[in-house]
Amino acid sequence: EEAYDAVLEEDDITAADTAARQLKLFVIPSNVNAEIHLKADNAIYSNICAEDVNARIRVSERTAQVVDLKARTDFGALGVNAFYSTKTKKNIQAGFDVNLGNITADKLIALVPSVDTLVPVLSSFKGNLNCNIAATTALDTLYNPKLSTMEGAFKITGSELSLNQEGTFKTIAKILMFRDRKKGRIDSLYISGTVRNNQVRLYPFLLSLDRYSLALGGWQNFNGRFDYKVSLLRSPILIRFGVNLYGSDFSHLK
């Protein structure tokens, strides 16, 4: 009865709430306390096939936690900590800390779609990456993240990568007239940053690409507006110089 009252009062029902009920919005009852140990040799979740799955699940105070989930998947090695909290019908929150090894950017985005919003530069790279991405956010009744409440941090590393045909760095490669614009081979990559106030902040990092060695950092809003600073440390031009790239999106770059 308490769980039913916590979902939505009849007087509060809107079109969105009706759709949420169709999605079976799950509210954790306050009187449920549990700890579950999960172990499986093989498991299938959606389109993910996993082996050697181990995890602990704790339920208490209207919150469910997934602790130390580890598995080998067809996407790569996976480690996850996550929570889902339903303190009240207007206070639904979730968070995750995902570690993935040897995974391509497109598979990571397919696995965790919100990552594409969290780290928009991720889709610029082709090749296997190691990723550590953590975020918390409030949810609406359709389980959509409320972007204004999202906070997070990320770290991405990789080696023997190349530039994707689309994306942030492909645009930069065209502007700087890289010699090899098709492959854009990258020997090593280390990117980190934070997410807060509808904005992704990219900490300055070193990128060796084609005839160039450059340092790049800046910020990009969820609405597409961006401001990146590129410092050329090595290039066909003998002098070092910097370039500011900004605009409302990459189709309107200045």
Coordinates of N, CA and C in Angstrom, one line a residue:
E1 N 0.8 -1.2 0.0 CA 0.0 0.0 0.0 C 0.9 1.2 0.0
E2 N 1.9 1.2 0.8 CA 2.8 2.4 0.9 C 3.5 2.6 -0.4
A3 N 4.0 1.5 -1.1 CA 4.6 1.6 -2.4 C 3.7 2.1 -3.4
Y4 N 2.4 1.7 -3.4 CA 1.4 2.2 -4.3 C 1.2 3.7 -4.2
D5 N 1.1 4.2 -2.9 CA 0.9 5.6 -2.7 C 2.1 6.4 -3.1
A6 N 3.3 5.8 -3.1 CA 4.6 6.5 -3.4 C 4.7 6.7 -4.9
V7 N 4.0 5.9 -5.7 CA 4.2 6.1 -7.2 C 3.6 7.4 -7.7
L8 N 2.3 7.6 -7.7 CA 1.7 8.9 -8.1 C 0.3 8.9 -7.6
E9 N -0.2 10.0 -7.1 CA -1.6 10.2 -6.7 C -2.4 10.4 -8.0
E10 N -3.6 10.0 -8.0 CA -4.4 10.0 -9.2 C -4.6 11.5 -9.7
D11 N -4.6 12.4 -8.8 CA -4.8 13.8 -9.2 C -3.6 14.4 -9.9
D12 N -2.4 13.7 -9.7 CA -1.2 14.2 -10.3 C -0.9 13.6 -11.6
I13 N -1.8 12.8 -12.2 CA -1.5 12.1 -13.4 C -1.5 13.0 -14.6
T14 N -0.4 12.9 -15.4 CA -0.3 13.7 -16.6 C 0.0 12.6 -17.7
A15 N 0.1 13.1 -19.0 CA 0.4 12.2 -20.1 C 1.7 11.5 -19.8
A16 N 2.7 12.3 -19.3 CA 4.1 11.7 -19.1 C 4.0 10.7 -18.0
D17 N 3.2 11.0 -16.9 CA 3.0 10.0 -15.8 C 2.4 8.7 -16.3
T18 N 1.4 8.8 -17.2 CA 0.7 7.7 -17.8 C 1.7 6.8 -18.6
A19 N 2.6 7.5 -19.3 CA 3.6 6.7 -20.1 C 4.6 6.1 -19.1
A20 N 4.9 6.8 -18.0 CA 5.8 6.2 -17.0 C 5.2 4.9 -16.4
R21 N 3.9 4.9 -16.1 CA 3.3 3.7 -15.6 C 3.3 2.6 -16.6
Q22 N 3.2 2.9 -17.9 CA 3.3 1.9 -18.9 C 4.7 1.3 -18.9
L23 N 5.7 2.1 -18.5 CA 7.1 1.6 -18.3 C 7.3 0.9 -17.0
K24 N 6.2 0.8 -16.2 CA 6.3 0.2 -14.9 C 7.3 0.8 -14.0
L25 N 7.1 2.1 -13.7 CA 8.0 2.8 -12.8 C 8.1 2.1 -11.5
F26 N 9.3 1.8 -11.1 CA 9.5 0.9 -9.9 C 9.9 1.8 -8.7
V27 N 9.1 1.8 -7.7 CA 9.4 2.5 -6.4 C 9.7 1.5 -5.4
I28 N 10.8 1.6 -4.7 CA 11.3 0.6 -3.7 C 10.6 0.9 -2.4
P29 N 9.8 -0.1 -1.9 CA 9.1 0.1 -0.6 C 10.1 0.4 0.5
S30 N 9.7 1.2 1.5 CA 10.6 1.5 2.6 C 10.9 0.4 3.6
N31 N 10.0 -0.6 3.6 CA 10.2 -1.7 4.5 C 11.0 -2.9 4.0
V32 N 11.6 -2.7 2.8 CA 12.4 -3.8 2.2 C 13.9 -3.6 2.5
N33 N 14.5 -4.6 3.1 CA 15.9 -4.6 3.4 C 16.4 -6.0 2.9
A34 N 17.4 -5.9 2.1 CA 17.9 -7.2 1.5 C 19.4 -7.1 1.1
E35 N 20.0 -8.2 1.0 CA 21.4 -8.3 0.4 C 21.4 -9.5 -0.4
I36 N 21.8 -9.4 -1.7 CA 21.8 -10.5 -2.6 C 23.2 -10.7 -3.2
H37 N 23.7 -11.9 -3.2 CA 24.9 -12.2 -3.8 C 24.7 -12.9 -5.2
L38 N 25.2 -12.3 -6.2 CA 24.9 -12.9 -7.6 C 26.2 -13.4 -8.2
K39 N 26.0 -14.7 -8.7 CA 27.1 -15.3 -9.4 C 26.6 -16.1 -10.5
A40 N 27.2 -15.9 -11.7 CA 26.7 -16.6 -12.9 C 27.8 -16.9 -13.9
D41 N 27.8 -18.1 -14.4 CA 28.9 -18.4 -15.4 C 28.6 -17.7 -16.7
N42 N 27.3 -17.7 -17.1 CA 26.9 -17.1 -18.3 C 25.6 -16.3 -18.1
A43 N 25.5 -15.1 -18.6 CA 24.3 -14.3 -18.5 C 24.1 -13.5 -19.7
I44 N 22.8 -13.2 -20.0 CA 22.5 -12.4 -21.2 C 21.5 -11.3 -20.7
Y45 N 21.9 -10.0 -20.9 CA 21.1 -8.9 -20.5 C 20.9 -8.0 -21.7
S46 N 19.7 -7.8 -22.3 CA 19.5 -7.1 -23.5 C 20.3 -7.7 -24.6
N47 N 21.3 -7.0 -25.2 CA 22.1 -7.5 -26.2 C 23.5 -7.7 -25.7
I48 N 23.7 -7.9 -24.4 CA 25.0 -8.1 -23.8 C 25.2 -9.5 -23.3
C49 N 26.2 -10.2 -23.8 CA 26.5 -11.5 -23.3 C 27.7 -11.4 -22.4
A50 N 27.5 -12.0 -21.2 CA 28.6 -11.9 -20.1 C 28.9 -13.2 -19.6
E51 N 30.2 -13.3 -19.1 CA 30.7 -14.5 -18.4 C 31.3 -14.2 -17.1
D52 N 31.4 -15.1 -16.2 CA 32.0 -14.9 -14.9 C 31.4 -13.7 -14.2
V53 N 30.1 -13.6 -14.1 CA 29.4 -12.5 -13.5 C 29.4 -12.6 -11.9
N54 N 29.9 -11.6 -11.2 CA 29.9 -11.6 -9.8 C 29.4 -10.2 -9.3
A55 N 28.5 -10.1 -8.4 CA 28.0 -8.8 -7.9 C 27.3 -9.0 -6.6
R56 N 27.1 -7.9 -5.8 CA 26.3 -7.9 -4.6 C 25.3 -6.8 -4.8
I57 N 24.0 -7.1 -4.4 CA 22.9 -6.1 -4.5 C 22.4 -5.9 -3.1
R58 N 22.4 -4.6 -2.7 CA 21.8 -4.2 -1.4 C 20.6 -3.4 -1.6
V59 N 19.6 -3.6 -0.8 CA 18.3 -2.8 -0.8 C 18.0 -2.3 0.6
S60 N 17.9 -1.0 0.7 CA 17.6 -0.5 2.1 C 17.3 1.0 1.9
E61 N 16.3 1.5 2.7 CA 15.9 2.9 2.7 C 15.5 3.4 1.3
R62 N 14.7 2.6 0.6 CA 14.2 3.0 -0.7 C 15.3 3.1 -1.7
T63 N 16.5 2.5 -1.5 CA 17.6 2.6 -2.4 C 18.2 1.2 -2.7
A64 N 18.4 0.9 -4.0 CA 19.1 -0.3 -4.4 C 20.5 0.0 -4.9
Q65 N 21.5 -0.8 -4.4 CA 22.9 -0.6 -4.8 C 23.4 -1.8 -5.5
V66 N 24.1 -1.7 -6.6 CA 24.9 -2.8 -7.2 C 26.3 -2.5 -6.8
V67 N 26.9 -3.4 -6.1 CA 28.3 -3.2 -5.6 C 29.2 -4.2 -6.2
D68 N 30.3 -3.7 -6.7 CA 31.4 -4.5 -7.3 C 31.0 -5.6 -8.3
L69 N 30.2 -5.1 -9.2 CA 29.8 -6.0 -10.3 C 31.0 -6.2 -11.3
K70 N 31.4 -7.4 -11.5 CA 32.5 -7.6 -12.5 C 32.1 -8.7 -13.4
A71 N 32.5 -8.6 -14.7 CA 32.1 -9.6 -15.7 C 33.0 -9.4 -16.9
R72 N 33.1 -10.5 -17.7 CA 33.7 -10.5 -19.0 C 32.6 -10.5 -20.0
T73 N 32.6 -9.5 -20.9 CA 31.5 -9.4 -21.9 C 32.1 -9.4 -23.3
D74 N 31.2 -9.5 -24.3 CA 31.6 -9.4 -25.6 C 32.0 -8.0 -26.0
F75 N 31.7 -7.0 -25.1 CA 32.1 -5.6 -25.3 C 33.5 -5.4 -24.7
G76 N 33.9 -6.2 -23.7 CA 35.2 -6.0 -23.0 C 35.0 -6.3 -21.5
A77 N 36.1 -6.1 -20.8 CA 36.0 -6.3 -19.3 C 35.2 -5.2 -18.7
L78 N 34.3 -5.6 -17.8 CA 33.3 -4.7 -17.2 C 33.4 -4.7 -15.7
G79 N 33.4 -3.5 -15.1 CA 33.2 -3.3 -13.6 C 32.2 -2.2 -13.4
V80 N 31.3 -2.4 -12.5 CA 30.2 -1.5 -12.3 C 29.9 -1.4 -10.8
N81 N 29.7 -0.1 -10.3 CA 29.0 0.2 -9.1 C 27.8 1.1 -9.5
A82 N 26.7 0.9 -8.9 CA 25.5 1.8 -9.3 C 24.5 1.8 -8.2
F83 N 23.6 2.8 -8.3 CA 22.5 2.9 -7.3 C 21.3 3.5 -8.0
Y84 N 20.1 3.1 -7.4 CA 18.8 3.6 -7.9 C 18.0 4.0 -6.6
S85 N 17.6 5.2 -6.4 CA 17.0 5.7 -5.2 C 15.7 6.3 -5.5
T86 N 14.7 5.9 -4.7 CA 13.3 6.5 -4.8 C 12.8 7.0 -3.5
K87 N 13.5 8.0 -3.0 CA 13.2 8.6 -1.7 C 11.7 9.1 -1.6
T88 N 11.3 9.8 -2.7 CA 9.9 10.2 -2.8 C 9.5 10.1 -4.3
K89 N 8.2 10.3 -4.6 CA 7.8 10.2 -6.0 C 8.4 11.4 -6.8
K90 N 8.9 12.5 -6.2 CA 9.5 13.6 -6.9 C 11.0 13.6 -6.7
N91 N 11.5 12.6 -6.1 CA 13.0 12.6 -5.8 C 13.5 11.2 -6.2
I92 N 13.7 11.0 -7.5 CA 14.2 9.7 -8.1 C 15.6 10.0 -8.6
Q93 N 16.6 9.3 -8.1 CA 18.0 9.5 -8.5 C 18.6 8.2 -8.8
A94 N 19.7 8.4 -9.6 CA 20.5 7.2 -10.0 C 21.9 7.6 -10.2
G95 N 22.8 6.7 -10.2 CA 24.2 7.0 -10.4 C 25.0 5.7 -10.8
F96 N 26.1 5.9 -11.5 CA 26.9 4.7 -11.8 C 28.4 5.1 -11.9
D97 N 29.2 4.1 -11.7 CA 30.6 4.2 -11.8 C 31.0 3.0 -12.7
V98 N 31.3 3.2 -13.9 CA 31.6 2.1 -14.9 C 33.1 2.1 -15.3
N99 N 33.7 0.9 -15.2 CA 35.0 0.7 -15.7 C 34.9 -0.3 -16.9
L100 N 35.5 0.1 -18.0 CA 35.5 -0.8 -19.2 C 36.9 -0.9 -19.8
G101 N 37.3 -2.0 -20.1 CA 38.6 -2.2 -20.7 C 38.5 -2.8 -22.1
N102 N 39.3 -2.3 -23.0 CA 39.4 -2.8 -24.4 C 38.0 -2.8 -25.1
I103 N 37.4 -1.6 -25.1 CA 36.1 -1.4 -25.7 C 36.1 -0.3 -26.8
T104 N 35.4 -0.5 -27.8 CA 35.3 0.6 -28.8 C 34.3 1.6 -28.4
A105 N 34.4 2.9 -28.9 CA 33.5 4.0 -28.5 C 32.1 3.7 -28.9
D106 N 31.8 3.1 -30.0 CA 30.5 2.8 -30.4 C 29.8 1.8 -29.6
K107 N 30.6 0.8 -29.1 CA 30.0 -0.2 -28.2 C 29.7 0.3 -26.8
L108 N 30.6 1.2 -26.4 CA 30.4 1.9 -25.1 C 29.1 2.7 -25.1
I109 N 28.9 3.4 -26.2 CA 27.7 4.3 -26.3 C 26.5 3.4 -26.4
A110 N 26.6 2.3 -27.1 CA 25.4 1.3 -27.1 C 25.1 0.7 -25.8
L111 N 26.2 0.5 -25.0 CA 26.0 -0.1 -23.6 C 25.4 0.9 -22.6
V112 N 26.0 2.2 -22.7 CA 25.5 3.3 -21.8 C 25.2 4.5 -22.6
P113 N 24.0 4.6 -23.2 CA 23.7 5.7 -24.1 C 24.0 7.1 -23.5
S114 N 23.8 7.3 -22.2 CA 24.1 8.6 -21.6 C 25.5 9.1 -21.7
V115 N 26.4 8.1 -22.0 CA 27.8 8.4 -22.1 C 28.1 9.4 -23.2
D116 N 27.3 9.3 -24.3 CA 27.5 10.2 -25.5 C 27.2 11.6 -25.1
T117 N 26.3 11.8 -24.1 CA 26.0 13.2 -23.6 C 27.1 13.6 -22.7
L118 N 27.5 12.7 -21.8 CA 28.6 13.0 -20.8 C 29.9 13.4 -21.5
V119 N 30.3 12.6 -22.4 CA 31.6 12.7 -23.1 C 31.4 12.9 -24.6
P120 N 31.1 14.0 -25.1 CA 30.8 14.2 -26.5 C 32.0 13.9 -27.4
V121 N 33.2 14.0 -26.9 CA 34.4 13.8 -27.7 C 34.7 12.3 -27.9
L122 N 34.0 11.5 -27.2 CA 34.3 10.0 -27.2 C 34.1 9.5 -28.6
S123 N 33.0 9.9 -29.3 CA 32.8 9.3 -30.6 C 33.7 9.8 -31.7
S124 N 34.7 10.6 -31.3 CA 35.7 11.0 -32.3 C 36.8 10.0 -32.6
F125 N 36.9 9.0 -31.8 CA 38.0 8.0 -31.9 C 37.5 6.6 -32.3
K126 N 38.4 6.0 -33.1 CA 38.2 4.6 -33.5 C 39.3 3.8 -32.9
G127 N 39.0 2.6 -32.4 CA 40.0 1.8 -31.7 C 39.5 1.4 -30.4
N128 N 40.3 0.6 -29.7 CA 40.0 0.1 -28.3 C 40.4 1.1 -27.3
L129 N 39.5 1.4 -26.3 CA 39.7 2.4 -25.3 C 39.5 1.7 -23.9
N130 N 40.1 2.3 -22.9 CA 39.9 2.0 -21.5 C 39.2 3.2 -20.9
C131 N 38.0 2.9 -20.3 CA 37.2 4.0 -19.8 C 36.8 3.9 -18.4
N132 N 36.8 5.0 -17.6 CA 36.3 5.0 -16.3 C 35.3 6.3 -16.3
I133 N 34.0 6.0 -16.2 CA 33.1 7.1 -16.2 C 32.1 7.0 -15.0
A134 N 32.0 8.0 -14.3 CA 31.1 8.0 -13.1 C 30.1 9.2 -13.2
A135 N 28.9 9.1 -12.8 CA 27.9 10.2 -12.9 C 26.8 9.9 -11.9
T136 N 26.2 11.0 -11.4 CA 24.9 10.9 -10.7 C 23.9 11.9 -11.3
T137 N 22.6 11.6 -11.2 CA 21.6 12.5 -11.8 C 20.3 12.2 -11.2
A138 N 19.4 13.2 -11.2 CA 18.0 13.0 -10.9 C 17.3 12.5 -12.2
L139 N 16.2 11.7 -12.0 CA 15.5 11.2 -13.1 C 14.1 11.7 -13.1
D140 N 13.5 11.8 -14.2 CA 12.0 12.1 -14.3 C 11.3 10.7 -14.3
T141 N 10.0 10.8 -14.4 CA 9.2 9.5 -14.2 C 9.3 8.7 -15.5
L142 N 9.9 9.1 -16.5 CA 10.2 8.3 -17.7 C 11.6 7.7 -17.7
Y143 N 12.3 7.9 -16.6 CA 13.7 7.4 -16.4 C 14.7 8.3 -17.2
N144 N 14.3 9.4 -17.7 CA 15.2 10.3 -18.4 C 16.0 11.1 -17.5
P145 N 17.4 11.2 -17.7 CA 18.2 12.0 -16.8 C 17.8 13.5 -16.9
K146 N 17.8 14.2 -15.8 CA 17.6 15.6 -15.8 C 19.0 16.3 -15.9
L147 N 19.3 16.7 -17.1 CA 20.7 17.1 -17.4 C 21.2 18.2 -16.4
S148 N 20.3 19.1 -16.0 CA 20.7 20.2 -15.1 C 21.2 19.7 -13.8
T149 N 20.9 18.5 -13.4 CA 21.3 17.9 -12.1 C 22.5 16.9 -12.3
M150 N 22.9 16.7 -13.5 CA 23.9 15.7 -13.7 C 25.3 16.2 -13.3
E151 N 26.0 15.3 -12.6 CA 27.4 15.6 -12.2 C 28.2 14.4 -12.4
G152 N 29.4 14.5 -12.9 CA 30.2 13.3 -13.2 C 31.7 13.6 -13.5
A153 N 32.4 12.6 -13.7 CA 33.8 12.7 -14.1 C 34.2 11.5 -15.0
F154 N 35.2 11.7 -15.8 CA 35.6 10.6 -16.7 C 37.1 10.6 -17.0
K155 N 37.6 9.4 -17.3 CA 39.0 9.3 -17.8 C 38.9 8.2 -18.9
I156 N 39.6 8.6 -20.0 CA 39.6 7.7 -21.2 C 41.1 7.6 -21.6
T157 N 41.6 6.4 -21.8 CA 42.9 6.1 -22.3 C 42.9 5.2 -23.5
G158 N 43.9 5.2 -24.3 CA 43.9 4.3 -25.4 C 45.2 4.4 -26.2
S159 N 45.5 3.5 -27.0 CA 46.7 3.5 -27.9 C 46.4 2.9 -29.2
E160 N 47.2 3.3 -30.2 CA 47.0 2.9 -31.6 C 45.6 3.1 -32.1
L161 N 45.2 4.4 -31.9 CA 43.8 4.8 -32.3 C 43.8 5.6 -33.6
S162 N 42.7 5.9 -34.1 CA 42.6 6.8 -35.3 C 41.3 7.6 -35.1
L163 N 41.2 8.7 -35.9 CA 40.1 9.6 -35.8 C 38.9 9.0 -36.6
N164 N 37.7 9.2 -36.0 CA 36.5 8.8 -36.7 C 36.2 9.7 -37.8
Q165 N 35.4 9.4 -38.7 CA 35.1 10.2 -39.9 C 34.3 11.5 -39.5
E166 N 33.6 11.4 -38.3 CA 32.8 12.5 -37.8 C 33.3 12.8 -36.4
G167 N 33.0 14.0 -35.9 CA 33.3 14.3 -34.5 C 34.2 15.5 -34.3
T168 N 34.4 15.8 -33.1 CA 35.1 17.1 -32.7 C 36.4 17.2 -33.4
F169 N 37.3 16.1 -33.2 CA 38.7 16.2 -33.6 C 38.8 16.1 -35.1
K170 N 37.8 15.5 -35.8 CA 37.9 15.4 -37.2 C 37.7 16.9 -37.8
T171 N 36.9 17.7 -37.2 CA 36.7 19.0 -37.6 C 38.0 19.8 -37.4
I172 N 38.6 19.6 -36.2 CA 39.9 20.3 -35.9 C 41.0 19.9 -36.9
A173 N 41.0 18.6 -37.3 CA 42.0 18.2 -38.3 C 41.8 18.9 -39.6
K174 N 40.6 19.2 -40.0 CA 40.4 19.9 -41.3 C 40.8 21.3 -41.2
I175 N 40.6 21.9 -40.0 CA 40.9 23.3 -39.9 C 42.5 23.5 -39.9
L176 N 43.1 22.6 -39.2 CA 44.6 22.7 -39.1 C 45.3 22.0 -40.3
M177 N 44.5 21.6 -41.3 CA 45.1 21.0 -42.5 C 46.1 19.9 -42.3
F178 N 45.6 18.9 -41.5 CA 46.4 17.7 -41.2 C 46.7 17.0 -42.6
R179 N 47.9 16.4 -42.7 CA 48.2 15.7 -44.0 C 47.4 14.5 -44.2
D180 N 47.2 13.7 -43.1 CA 46.4 12.5 -43.2 C 45.1 12.7 -42.5
R181 N 44.1 13.1 -43.3 CA 42.8 13.4 -42.7 C 41.9 12.2 -42.6
K182 N 42.2 11.1 -43.3 CA 41.4 9.9 -43.4 C 41.6 9.0 -42.2
K183 N 42.9 8.8 -41.9 CA 43.1 7.8 -40.8 C 43.4 8.6 -39.5
G184 N 44.2 9.6 -39.5 CA 44.5 10.4 -38.3 C 45.0 9.5 -37.2
R185 N 46.1 8.8 -37.4 CA 46.6 7.8 -36.4 C 47.0 8.5 -35.1
I186 N 46.6 8.0 -34.0 CA 47.0 8.5 -32.7 C 47.7 7.4 -31.9
D187 N 49.0 7.6 -31.6 CA 49.7 6.6 -30.9 C 49.2 6.3 -29.4
S188 N 48.9 7.4 -28.7 CA 48.4 7.2 -27.3 C 47.5 8.4 -27.0
L189 N 46.6 8.1 -26.0 CA 45.6 9.1 -25.7 C 45.3 9.0 -24.2
Y190 N 45.2 10.2 -23.5 CA 44.8 10.2 -22.1 C 43.9 11.5 -22.0
I191 N 42.6 11.3 -21.7 CA 41.7 12.4 -21.6 C 40.9 12.2 -20.3
S192 N 40.8 13.4 -19.6 CA 40.0 13.4 -18.4 C 39.2 14.7 -18.3
G193 N 38.1 14.6 -17.5 CA 37.3 15.8 -17.4 C 36.2 15.6 -16.4
T194 N 35.3 16.7 -16.3 CA 34.2 16.7 -15.3 C 32.9 17.1 -16.0
V195 N 31.8 16.8 -15.4 CA 30.5 17.2 -15.9 C 29.8 17.9 -14.8
R196 N 29.3 19.1 -15.1 CA 28.5 19.9 -14.0 C 27.9 21.1 -14.7
N197 N 26.7 21.4 -14.2 CA 26.0 22.6 -14.7 C 25.8 22.6 -16.2
N198 N 25.3 21.5 -16.7 CA 25.0 21.3 -18.1 C 26.3 21.5 -19.0
Q199 N 27.4 21.2 -18.4 CA 28.6 21.5 -19.2 C 29.7 20.4 -18.9
V200 N 30.3 20.0 -20.0 CA 31.4 19.1 -20.0 C 32.7 19.9 -20.0
R201 N 33.6 19.7 -19.0 CA 34.9 20.4 -19.0 C 36.0 19.4 -19.3
L202 N 36.7 19.7 -20.3 CA 37.8 18.8 -20.8 C 39.1 19.4 -20.3
Y203 N 39.8 18.6 -19.4 CA 41.1 19.1 -18.9 C 42.1 19.0 -20.0
P204 N 43.1 20.0 -20.1 CA 44.1 20.0 -21.1 C 44.8 18.6 -21.2
F205 N 45.0 18.1 -22.4 CA 45.7 16.9 -22.6 C 46.5 17.0 -23.9
L206 N 47.5 16.1 -24.0 CA 48.5 16.1 -25.1 C 48.0 15.1 -26.2
L207 N 48.0 15.5 -27.4 CA 47.6 14.7 -28.5 C 48.6 14.8 -29.7
S208 N 49.2 13.6 -30.0 CA 50.2 13.6 -31.1 C 49.5 13.0 -32.3
L209 N 49.4 13.7 -33.4 CA 48.6 13.3 -34.5 C 49.2 13.9 -35.8
D210 N 49.5 13.0 -36.7 CA 50.0 13.4 -38.0 C 51.4 14.2 -37.8
R211 N 51.5 15.3 -38.4 CA 52.7 16.1 -38.2 C 52.6 17.0 -37.0
Y212 N 51.6 16.9 -36.2 CA 51.3 17.8 -35.1 C 51.4 17.1 -33.7
S213 N 51.8 17.9 -32.8 CA 51.7 17.6 -31.3 C 51.0 18.8 -30.7
L214 N 49.9 18.6 -30.1 CA 49.1 19.7 -29.6 C 48.5 19.4 -28.2
A215 N 48.3 20.5 -27.5 CA 47.6 20.4 -26.2 C 46.2 21.0 -26.4
L216 N 45.2 20.3 -25.9 CA 43.8 20.7 -26.2 C 43.0 20.6 -24.9
G217 N 42.2 21.6 -24.6 CA 41.3 21.6 -23.5 C 40.2 22.6 -23.7
G218 N 39.2 22.6 -22.8 CA 38.1 23.6 -23.0 C 36.8 23.0 -22.4
W219 N 35.7 23.5 -22.9 CA 34.4 23.1 -22.4 C 33.4 23.0 -23.6
Q220 N 32.3 22.2 -23.3 CA 31.2 22.1 -24.3 C 29.9 21.9 -23.5
N221 N 28.9 22.7 -23.8 CA 27.6 22.6 -23.2 C 26.8 21.4 -23.8
F222 N 25.8 21.0 -23.1 CA 24.9 19.9 -23.6 C 24.1 20.4 -24.8
N223 N 23.9 21.7 -24.9 CA 23.2 22.3 -26.1 C 24.1 22.4 -27.3
G224 N 25.4 22.1 -27.2 CA 26.2 22.1 -28.4 C 27.3 23.2 -28.3
R225 N 27.0 24.3 -27.6 CA 28.0 25.4 -27.6 C 29.3 25.0 -27.0
F226 N 30.4 25.5 -27.5 CA 31.7 25.0 -27.1 C 32.7 26.1 -27.1
D227 N 33.8 25.8 -26.4 CA 35.0 26.8 -26.5 C 36.2 25.9 -26.1
Y228 N 37.0 25.6 -27.2 CA 38.2 24.8 -27.0 C 39.4 25.7 -27.3
K229 N 40.5 25.4 -26.6 CA 41.8 26.1 -26.8 C 42.8 25.0 -27.3
V230 N 43.4 25.3 -28.4 CA 44.4 24.3 -29.0 C 45.8 25.0 -29.0
S231 N 46.8 24.4 -28.4 CA 48.1 24.9 -28.4 C 49.0 24.0 -29.3
L232 N 49.5 24.5 -30.3 CA 50.4 23.8 -31.2 C 51.8 23.7 -30.7
L233 N 52.3 22.5 -30.3 CA 53.6 22.4 -29.7 C 54.6 21.9 -30.7
R234 N 54.1 21.2 -31.8 CA 54.9 20.7 -32.9 C 54.1 20.7 -34.1
S235 N 54.6 21.4 -35.2 CA 53.8 21.5 -36.4 C 54.8 21.8 -37.6
P236 N 54.3 21.7 -38.8 CA 55.2 22.1 -39.9 C 55.6 23.6 -39.8
I237 N 54.9 24.4 -39.1 CA 55.3 25.8 -38.8 C 56.2 25.8 -37.7
L238 N 57.3 26.4 -37.8 CA 58.4 26.3 -36.8 C 58.0 27.0 -35.5
I239 N 57.2 28.0 -35.5 CA 56.8 28.7 -34.3 C 55.6 28.0 -33.6
R240 N 55.6 28.1 -32.2 CA 54.5 27.6 -31.5 C 53.4 28.7 -31.4
F241 N 52.1 28.2 -31.5 CA 51.0 29.2 -31.5 C 49.8 28.5 -31.0
G242 N 48.7 29.3 -30.6 CA 47.5 28.7 -30.1 C 46.3 29.2 -31.0
V243 N 45.3 28.4 -30.9 CA 44.0 28.6 -31.7 C 42.9 28.5 -30.7
N244 N 42.0 29.5 -30.7 CA 40.7 29.3 -29.9 C 39.6 28.9 -30.9
L245 N 38.9 27.9 -30.6 CA 37.8 27.4 -31.4 C 36.5 27.5 -30.6
Y246 N 35.5 28.2 -31.1 CA 34.3 28.3 -30.3 C 33.1 28.5 -31.3
G247 N 31.9 28.3 -30.7 CA 30.7 28.5 -31.6 C 29.5 27.9 -30.9
S248 N 28.3 28.0 -31.6 CA 27.1 27.4 -31.0 C 27.0 25.9 -31.3
D249 N 27.7 25.4 -32.3 CA 27.9 24.0 -32.6 C 29.0 23.9 -33.6
F250 N 29.4 22.7 -34.0 CA 30.5 22.5 -34.9 C 30.2 22.8 -36.4
S251 N 28.9 23.1 -36.6 CA 28.5 23.6 -37.9 C 28.7 25.1 -38.1
H252 N 28.9 25.7 -36.9 CA 29.0 27.2 -36.9 C 30.3 27.5 -36.1
L253 N 31.4 27.0 -36.5 CA 32.6 27.2 -35.8 C 33.3 28.5 -36.1
K254 N 33.9 29.1 -35.1 CA 34.7 30.3 -35.4 C 36.1 30.1 -34.8

